[in-house]
Amino acid sequence: MRSLVHFILSLALMRLAWAQEDAHLPDYLVFTKQFAVHVQVREPSGIMVWTRDSPLIETFGLELYVGRGNHSSRGPIWDRQLLVNTSVLVDGKFFIHDDGMVVEMGDTIRYRFMVTHKKTLFHSNFRRILVTDHLFYRPKNNYCFSQCLVGDQQVAHEEVAHLKQLLEQKILQCVGTQASEHLFFPLENASKLVADAELYVKSRLFQVEALRPLVNSVVTTYLAHNGVGFRMYTLLDKFKVLELGQGYLDVIDFDSFLEESN
């Protein structure tokens, strides 16, 4: 029992330390910490860097250097570089690659990434990676099944859309036509603390992995003196946020909030 209590206290202290660490970081670093960037090295040549699509990313950029240690100098000699940005999505990802760059075991990769959101540029700190075997991409089977799956995927999408329509109808029957798609994040002095309501709402949803597909379903956002409100695309999307956000978000049903206020 004592060991369990000790574990819980240790976990709480760790989370508090992480929160304090984030609180002292510059805003641009707090913003970029939510994006995972993946690096893959190809043989005999090639390097690829990618991150998943996010409504918070308009363009994705990369400043990357590759070097190898030299006995006559303290650090690596950065003799290869890749400076690229892109706004093109491929399969839900931003890809940056250089098929001609040769990267070998023992090299060091130094990079930072940049994203733009609402014409504002945010960049991460520089990161270093020692090139080891696990960084190399060696597919066992390159056979592509995508063409075979196109027909099945189209049928699946149609079935999902039909099921969503049926669920919407059932929800309306249960809750009545007065139900809205509105949700609310309670926050005192929100107008002073939140500069961008849309960015605030989408960032909060994006922090919960299960809610990331719903970020693009946020239709409108607004600031109130006691919180941040937003409307989802459908009632089903609204109830998904309420259900999947339990324990992660302090989001509430705006309809219930109005009833309690009255």
PDB file of C-alpha atoms in Angstrom:
ATOM      1  CA  MET A   1       0.000   0.000   0.000  1.00  0.00           C
ATOM      2  CA  ARG A   2       2.806   2.401   0.929  1.00  0.00           C
ATOM      3  CA  SER A   3       4.588   1.657  -2.337  1.00  0.00           C
ATOM      4  CA  LEU A   4       1.408   2.460  -4.278  1.00  0.00           C
ATOM      5  CA  VAL A   5       1.015   5.785  -2.470  1.00  0.00           C
ATOM      6  CA  HIS A   6       4.679   6.549  -3.109  1.00  0.00           C
ATOM      7  CA  PHE A   7       4.232   5.780  -6.819  1.00  0.00           C
ATOM      8  CA  ILE A   8       1.164   8.042  -7.094  1.00  0.00           C
ATOM      9  CA  LEU A   9       2.963  10.902  -5.320  1.00  0.00           C
ATOM     10  CA  SER A  10       6.002  10.485  -7.562  1.00  0.00           C
ATOM     11  CA  LEU A  11       3.818  10.554 -10.659  1.00  0.00           C
ATOM     12  CA  ALA A  12       2.050  13.691  -9.440  1.00  0.00           C
ATOM     13  CA  LEU A  13       5.374  15.422  -8.786  1.00  0.00           C
ATOM     14  CA  MET A  14       6.629  14.486 -12.250  1.00  0.00           C
ATOM     15  CA  ARG A  15       3.514  15.917 -13.905  1.00  0.00           C
ATOM     16  CA  LEU A  16       3.865  19.088 -11.837  1.00  0.00           C
ATOM     17  CA  ALA A  17       7.494  19.414 -12.911  1.00  0.00           C
ATOM     18  CA  TRP A  18       6.544  18.992 -16.564  1.00  0.00           C
ATOM     19  CA  ALA A  19       3.818  21.606 -16.235  1.00  0.00           C
ATOM     20  CA  GLN A  20       6.252  24.047 -14.612  1.00  0.00           C
ATOM     21  CA  GLU A  21       8.783  23.349 -17.346  1.00  0.00           C
ATOM     22  CA  ASP A  22       6.225  24.198 -20.036  1.00  0.00           C
ATOM     23  CA  ALA A  23       5.162  27.312 -18.140  1.00  0.00           C
ATOM     24  CA  HIS A  24       8.687  28.730 -18.438  1.00  0.00           C
ATOM     25  CA  LEU A  25       9.098  27.879 -22.112  1.00  0.00           C
ATOM     26  CA  PRO A  26       8.619  30.581 -24.749  1.00  0.00           C
ATOM     27  CA  ASP A  27       5.221  30.465 -26.459  1.00  0.00           C
ATOM     28  CA  TYR A  28       6.680  29.295 -29.766  1.00  0.00           C
ATOM     29  CA  LEU A  29       8.302  26.266 -28.100  1.00  0.00           C
ATOM     30  CA  VAL A  30       5.122  25.343 -26.227  1.00  0.00           C
ATOM     31  CA  PHE A  31       3.296  25.472 -29.565  1.00  0.00           C
ATOM     32  CA  THR A  32       5.816  23.298 -31.449  1.00  0.00           C
ATOM     33  CA  LYS A  33       6.074  20.671 -28.683  1.00  0.00           C
ATOM     34  CA  GLN A  34       2.723  19.200 -29.733  1.00  0.00           C
ATOM     35  CA  PHE A  35       4.011  18.106 -33.155  1.00  0.00           C
ATOM     36  CA  ALA A  36       5.834  14.790 -33.583  1.00  0.00           C
ATOM     37  CA  VAL A  37       8.479  14.821 -36.310  1.00  0.00           C
ATOM     38  CA  HIS A  38       9.810  11.552 -37.739  1.00  0.00           C
ATOM     39  CA  VAL A  39      13.163  11.035 -39.468  1.00  0.00           C
ATOM     40  CA  GLN A  40      13.962   8.086 -41.736  1.00  0.00           C
ATOM     41  CA  VAL A  41      17.185   7.300 -43.580  1.00  0.00           C
ATOM     42  CA  ARG A  42      17.175   5.287 -46.807  1.00  0.00           C
ATOM     43  CA  GLU A  43      19.796   3.050 -48.411  1.00  0.00           C
ATOM     44  CA  PRO A  44      21.936   3.580 -50.406  1.00  0.00           C
ATOM     45  CA  SER A  45      20.883   7.236 -50.252  1.00  0.00           C
ATOM     46  CA  GLY A  46      17.987   9.387 -49.197  1.00  0.00           C
ATOM     47  CA  ILE A  47      16.479  10.979 -46.111  1.00  0.00           C
ATOM     48  CA  MET A  48      12.831  11.671 -45.327  1.00  0.00           C
ATOM     49  CA  VAL A  49      11.287  13.797 -42.577  1.00  0.00           C
ATOM     50  CA  TRP A  50       7.549  13.979 -41.980  1.00  0.00           C
ATOM     51  CA  THR A  51       4.829  15.041 -39.582  1.00  0.00           C
ATOM     52  CA  ARG A  52       1.115  14.347 -39.513  1.00  0.00           C
ATOM     53  CA  ASP A  53      -1.408  16.848 -40.797  1.00  0.00           C
ATOM     54  CA  SER A  54      -2.849  19.233 -38.242  1.00  0.00           C
ATOM     55  CA  PRO A  55      -5.274  22.150 -38.557  1.00  0.00           C
ATOM     56  CA  LEU A  56      -2.585  24.164 -36.792  1.00  0.00           C
ATOM     57  CA  ILE A  57      -0.094  23.667 -39.645  1.00  0.00           C
ATOM     58  CA  GLU A  58      -0.339  25.681 -42.854  1.00  0.00           C
ATOM     59  CA  THR A  59       3.237  25.039 -43.980  1.00  0.00           C
ATOM     60  CA  PHE A  60       5.901  22.706 -42.625  1.00  0.00           C
ATOM     61  CA  GLY A  61       9.569  23.595 -42.972  1.00  0.00           C
ATOM     62  CA  LEU A  62      12.873  21.978 -42.121  1.00  0.00           C
ATOM     63  CA  GLU A  63      16.419  23.134 -41.460  1.00  0.00           C
ATOM     64  CA  LEU A  64      18.572  20.001 -41.345  1.00  0.00           C
ATOM     65  CA  TYR A  65      22.311  19.355 -41.304  1.00  0.00           C
ATOM     66  CA  VAL A  66      24.254  16.091 -41.440  1.00  0.00           C
ATOM     67  CA  GLY A  67      27.854  15.727 -40.346  1.00  0.00           C
ATOM     68  CA  ARG A  68      30.468  13.301 -39.116  1.00  0.00           C
ATOM     69  CA  GLY A  69      32.863  13.672 -36.208  1.00  0.00           C
ATOM     70  CA  ASN A  70      36.406  14.718 -36.956  1.00  0.00           C
ATOM     71  CA  HIS A  71      39.420  14.093 -34.728  1.00  0.00           C
ATOM     72  CA  SER A  72      40.805  17.531 -35.519  1.00  0.00           C
ATOM     73  CA  SER A  73      37.650  19.380 -34.409  1.00  0.00           C
ATOM     74  CA  ARG A  74      35.425  19.241 -31.347  1.00  0.00           C
ATOM     75  CA  GLY A  75      32.145  18.708 -33.168  1.00  0.00           C
ATOM     76  CA  PRO A  76      30.896  17.244 -36.433  1.00  0.00           C
ATOM     77  CA  ILE A  77      31.659  18.923 -39.725  1.00  0.00           C
ATOM     78  CA  TRP A  78      28.249  19.749 -41.208  1.00  0.00           C
ATOM     79  CA  ASP A  79      28.892  18.995 -44.875  1.00  0.00           C
ATOM     80  CA  ARG A  80      25.308  18.148 -45.926  1.00  0.00           C
ATOM     81  CA  GLN A  81      22.193  20.258 -45.506  1.00  0.00           C
ATOM     82  CA  LEU A  82      18.497  20.294 -46.360  1.00  0.00           C
ATOM     83  CA  LEU A  83      16.488  23.536 -46.205  1.00  0.00           C
ATOM     84  CA  VAL A  84      12.954  22.998 -47.484  1.00  0.00           C
ATOM     85  CA  ASN A  85       9.371  23.913 -46.678  1.00  0.00           C
ATOM     86  CA  THR A  86       6.123  22.509 -48.019  1.00  0.00           C
ATOM     87  CA  SER A  87       2.381  23.072 -47.829  1.00  0.00           C
ATOM     88  CA  VAL A  88       1.483  19.931 -49.800  1.00  0.00           C
ATOM     89  CA  LEU A  89      -0.199  17.017 -48.037  1.00  0.00           C
ATOM     90  CA  VAL A  90       0.368  13.402 -49.072  1.00  0.00           C
ATOM     91  CA  ASP A  91      -1.749  10.742 -47.351  1.00  0.00           C
ATOM     92  CA  GLY A  92      -2.433  13.101 -44.455  1.00  0.00           C
ATOM     93  CA  LYS A  93       1.234  13.972 -43.881  1.00  0.00           C
ATOM     94  CA  PHE A  94       3.710  16.722 -44.707  1.00  0.00           C
ATOM     95  CA  PHE A  95       6.752  15.082 -46.326  1.00  0.00           C
ATOM     96  CA  ILE A  96      10.212  16.560 -46.882  1.00  0.00           C
ATOM     97  CA  HIS A  97      12.815  14.359 -48.537  1.00  0.00           C
ATOM     98  CA  ASP A  98      16.083  14.377 -50.429  1.00  0.00           C
ATOM     99  CA  ASP A  99      16.677  11.178 -52.386  1.00  0.00           C
ATOM    100  CA  GLY A 100      20.278  12.081 -53.181  1.00  0.00           C
ATOM    101  CA  MET A 101      21.592  12.783 -49.687  1.00  0.00           C
ATOM    102  CA  VAL A 102      23.865  10.034 -48.376  1.00  0.00           C
ATOM    103  CA  VAL A 103      23.603   9.412 -44.629  1.00  0.00           C
ATOM    104  CA  GLU A 104      25.705   6.717 -42.995  1.00  0.00           C
ATOM    105  CA  MET A 105      25.937   4.952 -39.663  1.00  0.00           C
ATOM    106  CA  GLY A 106      27.751   7.127 -37.140  1.00  0.00           C
ATOM    107  CA  ASP A 107      26.712  10.413 -38.752  1.00  0.00           C
ATOM    108  CA  THR A 108      24.962  13.061 -36.683  1.00  0.00           C
ATOM    109  CA  ILE A 109      21.755  14.755 -37.804  1.00  0.00           C
ATOM    110  CA  ARG A 110      20.997  18.217 -36.444  1.00  0.00           C
ATOM    111  CA  TYR A 111      17.642  19.740 -37.311  1.00  0.00           C
ATOM    112  CA  ARG A 112      14.822  22.000 -36.330  1.00  0.00           C
ATOM    113  CA  PHE A 113      11.395  22.318 -37.896  1.00  0.00           C
ATOM    114  CA  MET A 114       9.147  25.271 -38.558  1.00  0.00           C
ATOM    115  CA  VAL A 115       5.382  25.561 -38.917  1.00  0.00           C
ATOM    116  CA  THR A 116       3.261  28.516 -39.911  1.00  0.00           C
ATOM    117  CA  HIS A 117      -0.185  29.099 -38.484  1.00  0.00           C
ATOM    118  CA  LYS A 118      -2.252  32.141 -39.422  1.00  0.00           C
ATOM    119  CA  LYS A 119       0.806  33.673 -41.102  1.00  0.00           C
ATOM    120  CA  THR A 120       2.859  33.344 -37.895  1.00  0.00           C
ATOM    121  CA  LEU A 121       6.095  31.337 -37.984  1.00  0.00           C
ATOM    122  CA  PHE A 122       6.887  29.002 -35.087  1.00  0.00           C
ATOM    123  CA  HIS A 123      10.119  27.012 -34.873  1.00  0.00           C
ATOM    124  CA  SER A 124      11.406  24.294 -32.577  1.00  0.00           C
ATOM    125  CA  ASN A 125      14.756  24.139 -30.856  1.00  0.00           C
ATOM    126  CA  PHE A 126      17.532  22.294 -32.658  1.00  0.00           C
ATOM    127  CA  ARG A 127      17.603  18.547 -32.030  1.00  0.00           C
ATOM    128  CA  ARG A 128      20.408  16.047 -32.604  1.00  0.00           C
ATOM    129  CA  ILE A 129      20.174  12.410 -33.636  1.00  0.00           C
ATOM    130  CA  LEU A 130      23.039   9.949 -33.822  1.00  0.00           C
ATOM    131  CA  VAL A 131      22.465   7.764 -36.871  1.00  0.00           C
ATOM    132  CA  THR A 132      22.145   4.162 -35.738  1.00  0.00           C
ATOM    133  CA  ASP A 133      20.673   1.111 -37.396  1.00  0.00           C
ATOM    134  CA  HIS A 134      17.118   1.731 -36.163  1.00  0.00           C
ATOM    135  CA  LEU A 135      16.949   4.991 -38.152  1.00  0.00           C
ATOM    136  CA  PHE A 136      17.196   3.193 -41.497  1.00  0.00           C
ATOM    137  CA  TYR A 137      14.020   2.342 -43.362  1.00  0.00           C
ATOM    138  CA  ARG A 138      14.237  -1.196 -44.735  1.00  0.00           C
ATOM    139  CA  PRO A 139      10.803  -2.403 -45.872  1.00  0.00           C
ATOM    140  CA  LYS A 140      10.469  -6.180 -46.045  1.00  0.00           C
ATOM    141  CA  ASN A 141       7.847  -5.997 -48.751  1.00  0.00           C
ATOM    142  CA  ASN A 142       7.284  -3.020 -51.023  1.00  0.00           C
ATOM    143  CA  TYR A 143       4.197  -4.464 -52.672  1.00  0.00           C
ATOM    144  CA  CYS A 144       1.488  -1.812 -52.671  1.00  0.00           C
ATOM    145  CA  PHE A 145      -2.048  -2.896 -51.892  1.00  0.00           C
ATOM    146  CA  SER A 146      -3.584   0.564 -52.251  1.00  0.00           C
ATOM    147  CA  GLN A 147      -5.112  -0.056 -55.677  1.00  0.00           C
ATOM    148  CA  CYS A 148      -6.814  -3.190 -54.415  1.00  0.00           C
ATOM    149  CA  LEU A 149      -8.306  -1.349 -51.458  1.00  0.00           C
ATOM    150  CA  VAL A 150      -9.746   1.668 -53.281  1.00  0.00           C
ATOM    151  CA  GLY A 151     -13.083   0.011 -54.015  1.00  0.00           C
ATOM    152  CA  ASP A 152     -13.439  -1.410 -50.504  1.00  0.00           C
ATOM    153  CA  GLN A 153     -12.579   1.948 -48.932  1.00  0.00           C
ATOM    154  CA  GLN A 154     -15.203   3.753 -50.993  1.00  0.00           C
ATOM    155  CA  VAL A 155     -17.886   1.293 -49.884  1.00  0.00           C
ATOM    156  CA  ALA A 156     -16.745   1.616 -46.273  1.00  0.00           C
ATOM    157  CA  HIS A 157     -16.926   5.429 -46.426  1.00  0.00           C
ATOM    158  CA  GLU A 158     -20.462   5.260 -47.804  1.00  0.00           C
ATOM    159  CA  GLU A 159     -21.532   2.868 -45.044  1.00  0.00           C
ATOM    160  CA  VAL A 160     -19.997   5.080 -42.354  1.00  0.00           C
ATOM    161  CA  ALA A 161     -21.743   8.156 -43.760  1.00  0.00           C
ATOM    162  CA  HIS A 162     -25.065   6.296 -43.764  1.00  0.00           C
ATOM    163  CA  LEU A 163     -24.577   5.127 -40.171  1.00  0.00           C
ATOM    164  CA  LYS A 164     -23.706   8.661 -39.067  1.00  0.00           C
ATOM    165  CA  GLN A 165     -26.896   9.934 -40.667  1.00  0.00           C
ATOM    166  CA  LEU A 166     -28.958   7.305 -38.837  1.00  0.00           C
ATOM    167  CA  LEU A 167     -27.261   8.149 -35.536  1.00  0.00           C
ATOM    168  CA  GLU A 168     -27.978  11.846 -36.035  1.00  0.00           C
ATOM    169  CA  GLN A 169     -31.654  11.067 -36.546  1.00  0.00           C
ATOM    170  CA  LYS A 170     -31.792   8.878 -33.430  1.00  0.00           C
ATOM    171  CA  ILE A 171     -30.026  11.536 -31.363  1.00  0.00           C
ATOM    172  CA  LEU A 172     -32.530  14.164 -32.464  1.00  0.00           C
ATOM    173  CA  GLN A 173     -35.374  11.836 -31.494  1.00  0.00           C
ATOM    174  CA  CYS A 174     -33.851  11.383 -28.029  1.00  0.00           C
ATOM    175  CA  VAL A 175     -32.772  14.929 -27.193  1.00  0.00           C
ATOM    176  CA  GLY A 176     -35.276  16.877 -29.271  1.00  0.00           C
ATOM    177  CA  THR A 177     -34.867  19.415 -32.018  1.00  0.00           C
ATOM    178  CA  GLN A 178     -33.844  22.130 -29.538  1.00  0.00           C
ATOM    179  CA  ALA A 179     -30.436  20.522 -28.985  1.00  0.00           C
ATOM    180  CA  SER A 180     -27.526  22.464 -30.439  1.00  0.00           C
ATOM    181  CA  GLU A 181     -24.014  21.575 -31.548  1.00  0.00           C
ATOM    182  CA  HIS A 182     -22.460  24.025 -29.075  1.00  0.00           C
ATOM    183  CA  LEU A 183     -19.832  23.226 -26.437  1.00  0.00           C
ATOM    184  CA  PHE A 184     -18.064  25.388 -23.876  1.00  0.00           C
ATOM    185  CA  PHE A 185     -14.704  25.568 -22.093  1.00  0.00           C
ATOM    186  CA  PRO A 186     -15.276  27.394 -18.765  1.00  0.00           C
ATOM    187  CA  LEU A 187     -12.461  29.872 -18.126  1.00  0.00           C
ATOM    188  CA  GLU A 188     -12.686  32.960 -15.961  1.00  0.00           C
ATOM    189  CA  ASN A 189     -11.388  36.133 -17.623  1.00  0.00           C
ATOM    190  CA  ALA A 190     -11.137  34.251 -20.913  1.00  0.00           C
ATOM    191  CA  SER A 191     -11.161  37.470 -22.928  1.00  0.00           C
ATOM    192  CA  LYS A 192      -7.933  38.502 -21.191  1.00  0.00           C
ATOM    193  CA  LEU A 193      -6.239  35.096 -21.217  1.00  0.00           C
ATOM    194  CA  VAL A 194      -7.098  33.849 -24.719  1.00  0.00           C
ATOM    195  CA  ALA A 195      -5.911  35.785 -27.756  1.00  0.00           C
ATOM    196  CA  ASP A 196      -7.220  33.404 -30.419  1.00  0.00           C
ATOM    197  CA  ALA A 197     -10.387  31.428 -29.644  1.00  0.00           C
ATOM    198  CA  GLU A 198     -10.040  29.098 -32.631  1.00  0.00           C
ATOM    199  CA  LEU A 199      -6.432  28.248 -31.841  1.00  0.00           C
ATOM    200  CA  TYR A 200      -7.332  27.681 -28.177  1.00  0.00           C
ATOM    201  CA  VAL A 201     -10.191  25.276 -28.963  1.00  0.00           C
ATOM    202  CA  LYS A 202      -8.371  23.311 -31.650  1.00  0.00           C
ATOM    203  CA  SER A 203      -5.223  23.054 -29.544  1.00  0.00           C
ATOM    204  CA  ARG A 204      -7.221  21.687 -26.603  1.00  0.00           C
ATOM    205  CA  LEU A 205      -8.918  19.075 -28.786  1.00  0.00           C
ATOM    206  CA  PHE A 206      -5.648  18.163 -30.499  1.00  0.00           C
ATOM    207  CA  GLN A 207      -4.069  17.336 -27.123  1.00  0.00           C
ATOM    208  CA  VAL A 208      -6.426  14.332 -26.823  1.00  0.00           C
ATOM    209  CA  GLU A 209      -5.388  11.768 -29.420  1.00  0.00           C
ATOM    210  CA  ALA A 210      -8.895  10.319 -29.801  1.00  0.00           C
ATOM    211  CA  LEU A 211     -10.264  13.792 -30.587  1.00  0.00           C
ATOM    212  CA  ARG A 212      -7.714  14.786 -33.224  1.00  0.00           C
ATOM    213  CA  PRO A 213      -9.926  13.652 -36.145  1.00  0.00           C
ATOM    214  CA  LEU A 214     -12.614  16.044 -34.863  1.00  0.00           C
ATOM    215  CA  VAL A 215     -10.453  19.174 -34.882  1.00  0.00           C
ATOM    216  CA  ASN A 216     -11.531  19.990 -38.428  1.00  0.00           C
ATOM    217  CA  SER A 217     -15.178  19.619 -37.371  1.00  0.00           C
ATOM    218  CA  VAL A 218     -15.011  22.815 -35.300  1.00  0.00           C
ATOM    219  CA  VAL A 219     -17.211  25.247 -37.230  1.00  0.00           C
ATOM    220  CA  THR A 220     -17.183  28.448 -35.167  1.00  0.00           C
ATOM    221  CA  THR A 221     -15.541  29.712 -31.978  1.00  0.00           C
ATOM    222  CA  TYR A 222     -16.096  32.731 -29.763  1.00  0.00           C
ATOM    223  CA  LEU A 223     -14.848  34.335 -26.566  1.00  0.00           C
ATOM    224  CA  ALA A 224     -17.019  35.065 -23.543  1.00  0.00           C
ATOM    225  CA  HIS A 225     -16.034  36.656 -20.237  1.00  0.00           C
ATOM    226  CA  ASN A 226     -16.303  33.287 -18.488  1.00  0.00           C
ATOM    227  CA  GLY A 227     -15.055  30.887 -21.139  1.00  0.00           C
ATOM    228  CA  VAL A 228     -14.535  29.902 -24.753  1.00  0.00           C
ATOM    229  CA  GLY A 229     -17.448  28.565 -26.780  1.00  0.00           C
ATOM    230  CA  PHE A 230     -17.474  26.626 -30.019  1.00  0.00           C
ATOM    231  CA  ARG A 231     -19.833  24.799 -32.338  1.00  0.00           C
ATOM    232  CA  MET A 232     -19.198  21.387 -33.847  1.00  0.00           C
ATOM    233  CA  TYR A 233     -20.290  20.369 -37.335  1.00  0.00           C
ATOM    234  CA  THR A 234     -22.881  17.842 -36.136  1.00  0.00           C
ATOM    235  CA  LEU A 235     -24.561  16.718 -32.933  1.00  0.00           C
ATOM    236  CA  LEU A 236     -22.701  13.438 -33.246  1.00  0.00           C
ATOM    237  CA  ASP A 237     -19.389  15.307 -33.282  1.00  0.00           C
ATOM    238  CA  LYS A 238     -20.486  17.208 -30.196  1.00  0.00           C
ATOM    239  CA  PHE A 239     -21.305  14.051 -28.249  1.00  0.00           C
ATOM    240  CA  LYS A 240     -18.031  12.474 -29.350  1.00  0.00           C
ATOM    241  CA  VAL A 241     -16.138  15.391 -27.805  1.00  0.00           C
ATOM    242  CA  LEU A 242     -18.117  15.079 -24.576  1.00  0.00           C
ATOM    243  CA  GLU A 243     -17.619  11.316 -24.370  1.00  0.00           C
ATOM    244  CA  LEU A 244     -14.002  11.000 -25.508  1.00  0.00           C
ATOM    245  CA  GLY A 245     -12.938  14.127 -23.646  1.00  0.00           C
ATOM    246  CA  GLN A 246     -14.012  12.831 -20.236  1.00  0.00           C
ATOM    247  CA  GLY A 247     -11.079  12.907 -17.861  1.00  0.00           C
ATOM    248  CA  TYR A 248      -8.995  14.961 -20.304  1.00  0.00           C
ATOM    249  CA  LEU A 249     -10.946  18.143 -21.013  1.00  0.00           C
ATOM    250  CA  ASP A 250     -13.153  20.347 -18.854  1.00  0.00           C
ATOM    251  CA  VAL A 251     -15.503  20.835 -21.791  1.00  0.00           C
ATOM    252  CA  ILE A 252     -19.242  21.027 -21.066  1.00  0.00           C
ATOM    253  CA  ASP A 253     -22.475  20.849 -23.038  1.00  0.00           C
ATOM    254  CA  PHE A 254     -23.508  24.447 -23.664  1.00  0.00           C
ATOM    255  CA  ASP A 255     -27.204  23.488 -23.662  1.00  0.00           C
ATOM    256  CA  SER A 256     -26.887  22.129 -20.110  1.00  0.00           C
ATOM    257  CA  PHE A 257     -24.861  25.191 -19.136  1.00  0.00           C
ATOM    258  CA  LEU A 258     -27.672  27.473 -20.303  1.00  0.00           C
ATOM    259  CA  GLU A 259     -30.301  25.445 -18.442  1.00  0.00           C
ATOM    260  CA  GLU A 260     -28.316  25.673 -15.203  1.00  0.00           C
ATOM    261  CA  SER A 261     -27.788  29.413 -15.696  1.00  0.00           C
ATOM    262  CA  ASN A 262     -31.523  29.945 -16.114  1.00  0.00           C
TER     263      ASN A 262
END
